[in-house]
Coordinates of C-alpha atoms and ligand atoms in Angstrom, one line a residue:
M1 CA -13.6 -15.7 -9.7
Y2 CA -10.6 -13.4 -9.0
R3 CA -12.6 -10.8 -7.1
P4 CA -11.4 -10.6 -3.5
S5 CA -14.0 -10.9 -0.8
Y6 CA -12.4 -9.2 2.3
H7 CA -10.3 -6.5 0.6
F8 CA -11.6 -3.1 -0.4
L9 CA -12.4 -2.6 -4.1
P10 CA -15.1 -0.6 -5.9
E11 CA -18.2 -2.3 -7.3
K12 CA -16.7 -1.8 -10.8
N13 CA -14.2 0.1 -12.9
W14 CA -10.6 1.0 -12.4
M15 CA -8.9 1.8 -9.0
N16 CA -5.3 2.6 -8.2
D17 CA -3.6 4.5 -5.3
P18 CA -5.3 5.0 -1.9
N19 CA -5.6 8.7 -1.2
G20 CA -6.4 10.9 1.8
V21 CA -7.0 7.9 4.1
C22 CA -8.0 9.4 7.5
W23 CA -10.0 9.2 10.6
Y24 CA -12.8 11.8 10.7
G25 CA -16.2 12.3 12.3
G26 CA -15.9 8.9 14.1
K27 CA -15.2 6.9 10.9
Y28 CA -12.3 5.8 8.7
H29 CA -12.4 7.4 5.3
L30 CA -10.7 5.9 2.3
F31 CA -10.4 7.8 -0.9
Y32 CA -8.8 6.3 -4.0
Q33 CA -7.8 7.0 -7.6
Y34 CA -10.9 6.0 -9.6
N35 CA -12.0 6.0 -13.2
P36 CA -15.8 5.9 -13.1
T37 CA -16.1 5.3 -16.8
G38 CA -13.9 2.3 -17.5
D39 CA -11.6 -0.4 -16.2
E40 CA -8.4 1.2 -17.5
W41 CA -6.3 4.0 -16.0
G42 CA -7.7 7.4 -17.0
N43 CA -10.3 10.1 -16.2
L44 CA -9.1 10.1 -12.6
H45 CA -11.6 11.0 -9.9
W46 CA -11.4 10.3 -6.2
G47 CA -13.6 7.5 -5.1
H48 CA -14.7 7.4 -1.5
A49 CA -15.7 4.8 1.2
V50 CA -16.2 4.8 4.9
S51 CA -15.7 2.3 7.6
E52 CA -16.1 1.9 11.4
D53 CA -13.3 -0.6 11.8
C54 CA -11.0 0.0 8.8
V55 CA -12.0 -3.5 7.6
R56 CA -15.6 -3.4 6.5
W57 CA -16.3 -0.6 4.0
E58 CA -19.3 1.2 2.7
H59 CA -19.2 2.8 -0.7
L60 CA -20.0 6.5 -1.0
P61 CA -20.4 8.8 -4.1
A62 CA -17.1 9.9 -5.7
A63 CA -15.6 12.8 -3.8
L64 CA -13.5 14.6 -6.5
Y65 CA -14.3 15.2 -10.2
P66 CA -12.0 16.8 -12.6
S67 CA -13.0 20.5 -13.2
R68 CA -13.0 20.3 -17.0
E69 CA -14.0 24.0 -17.3
E70 CA -10.7 24.8 -15.6
G71 CA -8.7 22.6 -17.9
E72 CA -8.4 19.8 -15.3
V73 CA -8.4 16.3 -16.7
H74 CA -7.3 14.2 -13.8
C75 CA -7.4 14.5 -10.0
F76 CA -4.2 12.7 -9.1
S77 CA -3.2 11.4 -5.7
G78 CA -3.0 13.3 -2.4
S79 CA -4.0 13.4 1.2
A80 CA -6.6 14.7 3.7
S81 CA -6.1 17.4 6.3
V82 CA -8.5 17.0 9.1
D83 CA -7.2 19.3 11.8
G84 CA -8.3 22.7 10.4
A85 CA -11.7 24.4 10.6
L86 CA -13.0 22.2 7.7
P87 CA -11.7 18.9 6.3
L88 CA -9.6 19.5 3.2
L89 CA -8.3 17.2 0.4
Y90 CA -5.0 18.2 -1.2
Y91 CA -4.4 16.7 -4.6
T92 CA -2.4 17.1 -7.8
S93 CA -4.4 18.7 -10.6
V94 CA -3.4 17.6 -14.1
G95 CA -4.5 18.8 -17.5
E96 CA -3.3 18.5 -21.0
G97 CA -0.5 20.3 -23.0
E98 CA 1.2 22.8 -20.7
R99 CA -0.7 21.3 -17.7
D100 CA 0.4 17.7 -18.3
S101 CA 1.7 15.6 -15.4
A102 CA 5.4 15.7 -16.5
C103 CA 5.8 19.5 -16.6
G104 CA 2.6 21.4 -15.7
A105 CA 1.1 19.7 -12.6
Q106 CA -0.4 22.0 -9.9
Q107 CA -1.5 21.4 -6.3
W108 CA -5.1 22.0 -5.6
Y109 CA -7.5 21.6 -2.7
A110 CA -11.2 20.9 -2.0
Y111 CA -13.1 21.3 1.2
S112 CA -16.3 19.8 2.7
E113 CA -18.9 21.5 4.7
D114 CA -21.1 18.5 5.2
G115 CA -18.9 16.1 7.1
M116 CA -17.0 14.8 4.0
L117 CA -20.1 13.8 1.9
T118 CA -19.6 16.4 -0.8
W119 CA -16.6 18.5 -1.8
K120 CA -16.1 21.9 -3.4
K121 CA -12.9 23.1 -5.0
G122 CA -11.3 26.1 -3.3
K123 CA -11.4 29.5 -5.0
E124 CA -7.7 29.9 -4.3
N125 CA -6.7 27.1 -6.6
P126 CA -4.1 26.5 -7.8
L127 CA -2.5 26.7 -4.4
L128 CA 1.0 25.7 -5.6
T129 CA 2.4 25.9 -9.0
G130 CA 5.9 25.0 -10.2
E131 CA 7.0 28.6 -9.9
I132 CA 7.2 28.1 -6.1
H133 CA 10.6 26.5 -6.7
R134 CA 11.9 29.6 -8.5
D135 CA 15.0 28.5 -10.5
M136 CA 14.8 24.9 -9.5
E137 CA 13.1 22.7 -12.1
V138 CA 10.9 19.9 -10.8
L139 CA 9.3 17.5 -13.2
E140 CA 6.6 14.8 -12.3
W141 CA 5.7 17.0 -9.4
R142 CA 2.8 15.4 -7.4
D143 CA 1.1 13.7 -4.6
P144 CA 0.8 16.2 -1.7
F145 CA 1.0 14.7 1.8
V146 CA 0.0 17.2 4.5
W147 CA 0.2 17.2 8.3
K148 CA -0.1 19.8 11.1
E149 CA 2.5 20.8 13.6
E150 CA 2.5 23.6 16.3
D151 CA 3.6 26.3 13.9
G152 CA 1.3 25.4 11.0
W153 CA 0.9 22.9 8.2
Y154 CA 3.6 21.0 6.3
M155 CA 3.5 19.3 3.0
V156 CA 5.8 17.0 1.1
L157 CA 5.6 16.4 -2.6
G158 CA 7.4 14.0 -4.9
G159 CA 9.2 14.7 -8.1
L160 CA 12.2 14.5 -10.3
S161 CA 14.9 17.1 -10.3
E162 CA 18.2 17.1 -12.2
G163 CA 17.6 13.4 -13.0
R164 CA 17.0 12.3 -9.5
G165 CA 13.9 11.4 -7.5
V166 CA 13.3 14.0 -4.8
V167 CA 10.9 14.7 -1.9
L168 CA 10.3 18.4 -1.3
L169 CA 9.1 20.2 1.8
Y170 CA 6.7 23.2 2.1
H171 CA 5.1 25.1 4.9
S172 CA 1.8 27.1 5.4
C173 CA 0.3 29.1 8.3
D174 CA -3.2 29.0 7.0
Q175 CA -3.5 25.9 4.7
K176 CA -3.8 28.1 1.7
H177 CA -0.6 30.1 1.3
W178 CA 2.5 27.9 0.9
E179 CA 6.2 28.4 0.8
F180 CA 8.9 26.1 -0.4
L181 CA 11.4 25.2 2.3
H182 CA 13.9 22.8 0.9
V183 CA 14.6 19.4 -0.6
L184 CA 13.9 16.9 2.2
M185 CA 15.6 14.0 0.4
R186 CA 17.2 13.2 -2.9
N187 CA 17.9 9.9 -4.5
A188 CA 21.7 9.2 -4.2
C189 CA 21.5 7.5 -7.7
E190 CA 20.8 9.2 -10.9
G191 CA 18.6 7.8 -13.6
E192 CA 16.2 5.8 -11.4
G193 CA 13.1 7.9 -12.2
T194 CA 10.8 10.0 -10.1
W195 CA 9.7 9.4 -6.5
E196 CA 6.0 9.3 -6.1
C197 CA 3.5 9.4 -3.2
P198 CA 5.8 10.5 -0.3
N199 CA 4.7 10.1 3.2
Y200 CA 6.6 11.8 6.0
F201 CA 5.8 11.3 9.7
K202 CA 7.1 10.8 13.2
L203 CA 7.1 7.4 14.8
G204 CA 8.2 7.5 18.5
D205 CA 11.4 9.5 18.5
K206 CA 12.1 8.8 14.8
A207 CA 11.2 10.5 11.6
V208 CA 10.1 8.2 8.7
L209 CA 10.1 9.1 5.0
V210 CA 8.3 6.7 2.6
Y211 CA 8.3 7.0 -1.2
S212 CA 7.3 4.9 -4.2
P213 CA 10.1 4.8 -6.8
G214 CA 9.6 4.8 -10.6
S215 CA 12.2 2.1 -10.9
R216 CA 13.6 -1.0 -9.1
G217 CA 10.3 -2.9 -9.6
G218 CA 8.4 -0.1 -7.9
M219 CA 9.2 -1.4 -4.4
P220 CA 8.0 1.3 -2.0
C221 CA 10.9 2.1 0.4
Y222 CA 11.5 4.1 3.6
F223 CA 14.2 6.0 5.3
L224 CA 14.2 6.1 9.1
G225 CA 16.2 8.8 11.0
T226 CA 15.8 12.0 12.9
E227 CA 14.6 15.4 12.2
E228 CA 17.2 18.1 12.9
E229 CA 16.9 21.8 13.5
G230 CA 15.1 23.6 10.6
H231 CA 13.1 20.5 9.5
H232 CA 16.1 18.8 8.0
F233 CA 15.9 15.0 7.7
L234 CA 18.9 12.9 8.7
P235 CA 18.3 9.3 7.7
S236 CA 20.2 6.5 9.5
E237 CA 18.4 3.4 8.2
E238 CA 16.8 2.3 4.9
G239 CA 14.3 -0.4 4.3
V240 CA 11.6 -1.8 2.1
I241 CA 7.9 -1.3 2.8
D242 CA 6.8 -4.1 0.6
H243 CA 9.0 -6.4 -1.6
A244 CA 6.3 -6.8 -4.2
G245 CA 6.2 -3.3 -5.7
W246 CA 4.3 -3.3 -8.9
E247 CA 3.6 -7.0 -8.4
G248 CA 1.4 -6.3 -5.5
F249 CA 1.9 -3.2 -3.4
Y250 CA 2.5 0.4 -4.6
A251 CA 1.8 4.0 -3.7
P252 CA 0.9 3.5 -0.1
N253 CA -0.8 6.2 1.9
S254 CA -0.7 6.4 5.7
F255 CA -2.5 8.2 8.5
V256 CA -2.9 8.3 12.3
D257 CA -6.3 7.1 13.7
N258 CA -8.1 8.1 16.9
R259 CA -6.1 5.5 18.8
G260 CA -2.8 7.1 17.7
R261 CA -1.9 4.2 15.4
R262 CA 0.0 4.8 12.1
I263 CA -2.0 2.8 9.6
M264 CA -1.0 2.2 5.9
L265 CA -2.7 0.9 2.8
G266 CA -1.3 0.3 -0.6
W267 CA -2.6 -0.4 -4.1
M268 CA -2.4 -4.0 -5.3
P269 CA -2.3 -3.6 -9.1
E270 CA -3.4 -6.3 -11.6
N271 CA -0.4 -7.9 -13.2
A272 CA -1.8 -10.6 -15.4
R273 CA -2.4 -10.7 -19.1
G274 CA -5.4 -8.6 -20.0
D275 CA -7.6 -11.5 -21.1
L276 CA -7.1 -13.3 -17.8
V277 CA -8.4 -10.4 -15.7
V278 CA -12.2 -10.3 -15.7
P279 CA -13.3 -7.2 -17.5
G280 CA -15.2 -4.6 -15.5
W281 CA -12.8 -3.9 -12.7
K282 CA -9.1 -3.6 -11.9
G283 CA -7.1 -2.9 -8.7
V284 CA -7.5 -3.9 -5.0
Q285 CA -6.5 -2.1 -1.8
S286 CA -4.2 -4.0 0.4
L287 CA -5.2 -5.0 4.0
P288 CA -4.5 -2.1 6.4
R289 CA -1.2 -2.6 8.2
E290 CA 0.0 -0.9 11.4
L291 CA 3.5 0.6 11.5
F292 CA 5.6 0.6 14.6
L293 CA 9.3 0.7 15.6
K294 CA 10.9 -2.7 15.9
D295 CA 14.6 -3.1 16.8
G296 CA 15.4 0.3 15.2
R297 CA 13.6 -0.5 12.0
L298 CA 10.1 -0.3 10.7
G299 CA 7.8 -3.0 12.0
M300 CA 4.5 -3.8 10.2
R301 CA 1.6 -6.0 11.3
P302 CA -1.9 -6.6 9.9
L303 CA -4.4 -4.4 11.7
P304 CA -5.7 -6.4 14.7
E305 CA -9.3 -5.7 13.7
L306 CA -8.8 -8.2 10.8
V307 CA -9.2 -10.9 13.4
S308 CA -12.9 -10.2 13.4
L309 CA -13.1 -11.7 9.9
R310 CA -11.9 -15.1 11.0
G311 CA -14.3 -18.0 10.7
E312 CA -13.8 -21.7 10.9
R313 CA -10.4 -22.7 12.3
E314 CA -8.0 -25.6 11.9
E315 CA -5.0 -25.9 14.2
V316 CA -2.1 -28.3 14.0
V317 CA 0.7 -28.3 16.7
D318 CA 4.1 -29.8 15.9
L319 CA 3.8 -30.9 12.3
A320 CA 6.6 -33.4 11.9
P321 CA 8.9 -33.6 8.9
G322 CA 7.3 -35.5 6.0
T323 CA 6.7 -35.1 2.4
C324 CA 3.5 -33.2 1.8
W325 CA 0.7 -32.7 4.3
Q326 CA -2.7 -31.5 3.0
A327 CA -4.7 -29.3 5.3
G328 CA -8.3 -30.2 6.0
T329 CA -9.3 -26.6 5.3
A330 CA -9.6 -25.5 1.7
G331 CA -10.6 -22.1 0.4
K332 CA -9.5 -19.0 -1.6
A333 CA -10.1 -16.6 1.3
L334 CA -7.9 -17.8 4.1
E335 CA -5.6 -16.6 6.8
I336 CA -2.7 -18.9 7.6
L337 CA -0.4 -18.6 10.6
A338 CA 2.7 -20.7 10.6
E339 CA 5.5 -20.8 13.2
F340 CA 8.8 -22.7 13.1
D341 CA 12.3 -22.6 14.4
T342 CA 14.7 -22.2 11.6
E343 CA 17.0 -24.7 13.3
Q344 CA 14.3 -27.3 12.6
V345 CA 14.3 -26.7 8.8
N346 CA 16.9 -28.5 6.9
G347 CA 16.7 -27.2 3.3
V348 CA 13.3 -25.7 2.6
L349 CA 9.9 -25.5 4.1
E350 CA 7.1 -24.8 1.6
I351 CA 3.5 -23.7 2.2
D352 CA 1.4 -24.1 -1.0
V353 CA -1.7 -22.0 -1.3
F354 CA -4.2 -21.7 -4.2
A355 CA -3.1 -25.3 -4.9
S356 CA -5.0 -27.8 -7.1
E357 CA -5.5 -31.3 -5.7
D358 CA -2.6 -32.6 -7.8
R359 CA -0.4 -29.6 -6.8
R360 CA 0.2 -28.9 -10.5
E361 CA -1.1 -25.4 -10.0
R362 CA 0.1 -23.8 -6.8
T363 CA 1.6 -20.6 -5.3
T364 CA 4.4 -21.4 -2.9
V365 CA 5.6 -19.5 0.2
R366 CA 9.0 -20.9 0.7
Y367 CA 11.5 -20.5 3.6
D368 CA 14.9 -21.4 2.2
R369 CA 17.4 -21.8 5.1
Q370 CA 20.5 -21.6 3.0
E371 CA 19.3 -18.5 1.1
D372 CA 18.1 -17.1 4.5
T373 CA 15.0 -15.7 2.9
I374 CA 11.3 -16.2 2.2
F375 CA 10.2 -16.5 -1.4
V376 CA 6.8 -16.2 -3.0
D377 CA 7.0 -18.4 -6.0
R378 CA 4.4 -17.9 -8.7
E379 CA 6.1 -20.1 -11.3
K380 CA 3.2 -22.7 -11.0
S381 CA 0.4 -20.3 -10.2
N382 CA -1.3 -20.0 -13.6
A383 CA 2.0 -18.4 -14.5
E384 CA 1.2 -18.2 -18.2
G385 CA -1.1 -15.4 -17.3
L386 CA 1.4 -13.5 -15.3
T387 CA 3.3 -10.8 -17.2
S388 CA 5.9 -10.0 -14.6
R389 CA 8.4 -11.2 -12.0
K390 CA 7.2 -14.7 -10.9
L391 CA 9.7 -15.2 -8.0
L392 CA 9.6 -12.6 -5.3
D393 CA 11.7 -12.6 -2.1
C394 CA 12.1 -10.4 1.0
G395 CA 15.9 -10.2 1.0
R396 CA 18.1 -11.7 3.7
L397 CA 16.4 -12.2 7.0
G398 CA 19.6 -12.2 9.1
R399 CA 19.1 -15.8 10.3
P400 CA 16.3 -15.3 12.8
G401 CA 15.9 -18.3 15.2
H402 CA 12.2 -18.3 14.9
I403 CA 9.8 -17.3 12.1
R404 CA 6.2 -16.4 12.3
L405 CA 4.4 -16.1 9.0
Q406 CA 1.0 -14.5 8.6
I407 CA -0.4 -15.3 5.2
F408 CA -3.6 -13.8 3.8
L409 CA -5.1 -15.0 0.6
D410 CA -8.2 -13.6 -1.0
Y411 CA -9.0 -15.1 -4.5
S412 CA -6.3 -13.1 -6.4
T413 CA -4.3 -11.5 -3.6
L414 CA -1.6 -12.9 -1.4
E415 CA 0.0 -11.0 1.5
V416 CA 2.8 -12.5 3.6
F417 CA 3.9 -10.8 6.8
I418 CA 7.3 -12.2 8.1
N419 CA 8.0 -11.7 11.8
E420 CA 6.1 -8.4 11.7
G421 CA 9.0 -6.9 9.8
S422 CA 9.1 -7.7 6.1
V423 CA 6.1 -8.0 3.8
I424 CA 5.6 -9.6 0.3
S425 CA 2.3 -8.9 -1.4
A426 CA 1.5 -10.4 -4.7
R427 CA -1.4 -10.8 -7.1
V428 CA -2.1 -14.4 -8.1
Y429 CA -4.7 -15.8 -10.6
P430 CA -5.5 -19.4 -9.7
S431 CA -7.2 -20.8 -12.7
G432 CA -8.8 -24.0 -11.4
K433 CA -12.0 -24.1 -9.3
D434 CA -10.2 -26.6 -7.1
S435 CA -7.1 -24.5 -6.8
D436 CA -8.0 -23.8 -3.2
N437 CA -6.0 -26.3 -1.2
V438 CA -3.2 -25.8 1.3
F439 CA -0.2 -28.1 1.5
V440 CA 2.8 -28.0 3.8
C441 CA 5.8 -29.7 2.3
G442 CA 9.3 -30.2 3.7
A443 CA 11.0 -33.5 4.0
Q444 CA 13.2 -32.2 6.8
A445 CA 11.2 -29.4 8.2
R446 CA 9.2 -29.2 11.4
I447 CA 6.4 -26.6 12.0
S448 CA 5.7 -25.9 15.6
K449 CA 2.3 -24.4 15.0
L450 CA -0.1 -23.9 12.1
E451 CA -3.4 -22.2 12.2
I452 CA -5.8 -21.8 9.2
Y453 CA -8.9 -19.7 9.3
K454 CA -11.6 -19.3 6.7
M455 CA -12.1 -15.6 6.2
N456 CA -15.5 -14.0 6.0
S457 CA -16.5 -11.6 3.3
I458 CA -16.7 -7.9 4.2
W459 CA -19.6 -7.2 1.9
Ligands
DQQ501 N1 -0.7 7.4 -9.4 C1 -1.3 8.7 -9.5 C2 -0.2 9.7 -9.3 C3 0.8 8.9 -8.6 C4 0.7 7.6 -9.2 C5 -2.1 8.9 -10.8 C6 1.2 6.5 -8.4 O1 -0.6 10.8 -8.6 O2 2.1 9.5 -8.6 O3 -3.0 7.9 -10.9 O4 0.7 5.2 -8.7

C-alpha cells in the first residue's frame, strides 16, 4: 500500500544512495546501495538497473559484491567512469576494525568487459588509501565522484578533517594511479559532521559543488562559482538541492547523458515508525531531475520524459476563491500542476493531497504569502507514524509574482518543484484506502490553472 508505482525501487530488500548513474551503451544505468539479504541497512552491494528513457527501469543482477576474502564488508557509494577503454566503477571499500568507515576506508574500482553486465575488481586495489594525504588526517573518507578532463581524470571525495566537513580533489593520468591535489572546499563551521557524496561539475560557465551534510537535517546543498587556475574552486553562491534532506532526499548522484543534460537522482529514505513500513523493502529513488542555470542559481526541473507517464487528465482554469474545492480526480499516483499569481492570494493557498474524504487525513502543500514560502505540512498525514520533522519549507521565495508548482505523489512519496528552482521531497504514509483525494482550499485565493494527471506505473 505504500509501494510507489512510478519511482525506481528494487523488488525487495533495502536500498539507499544512487551510485554510478550514467549513460553507457545506449542506455541509462542506475546503480544503488543495496542489501540483498534484508530490509535494513547493511551488507552493502551495488544493485543495478537499466533504462532507455531514465523513467522505466529493468532490474539486472547486482553489480558489486563485497570481497570478503579481502576483508571487504561493504561496497559503499561511488560513481561510474565511462570515458576510458573500459567502463569502471569507483567506490569506497569498507571492512571491520582497522578498515572501518570512520578511519580505514579505501577507494577501490571494478571494471566490466561485457558492457556492464558483470564486474571484476581491479588487481591494483586499493587504488587510494588514507596515506595519500600524508600528514593530513581525513576521517569518514568516502564516495568517489570521477570525471574526465583533457589532462586526465579527476576525483572528489568527501570526509571530515579537523572537525570540519571537507571535499578533497585528486588527479590521475591513467585512472589507476592517483595523486592528492588539495582540499576543494571546507565547511566554514566546525562541529557539523562530515560531508558525504560530493558531486563536482561544470554547468555552462559555472562550477558546481554538491554535498550531503551529516547535520542540518541532511539537506543536500550546493556551492556555485568558478574554477580558478590550478583547479581551485571559488564559490559565489550557496543553495539547497532539496529542502527535505533525511525526510525525503539525500545523497544525490548526477551525470551527463547523451544529450548533454546534467541529471540528478537522490535517495528518498523511509522515515516512519518501523511497524508502519511494510516489511520486505525500504528506500525509493527520487524522480530524475535536470539541473540548469537559472538567474545565477541552480535550476531544477523534473526530467521531461516523465510526461510519458501521464494518463487521464483533469484541467480547471481560473479556480475562484472559495472554501474547499474537491477535484474530480482521485489517486495515490498523480502529477498536479498549479499556477497562481501571488497577488491573488490573500493569506494562504492550500493543496491537499493523500486526503481522506473528510480531510481528516491529508498532506498539505501550502503557499503562505506572509511567510513568503511553500510548506509541506505532514501534521495530518498519518503523522503518528512519522518519526521526524512534520513541517517542511523551502525558505523565503523572494516574493515571486507568479508561482508554478509541479507536485508528484506516488503512494508514499511527494515531490514538490517550485518555479523550477526549489524542491521539497517528502515521504508520506497515508493510512486510509480513501486517502487519495485532492482538495484546493483558500478562502481568498485564486488559481489561474490547475492540471491533474493520473500517472501510469513503470512496471
Ligand atoms: N551511504 C553510503 C556511504 C555514504 C552514505 C553507505 C550516504 O558511502 O556516505 O551506505 O547516505
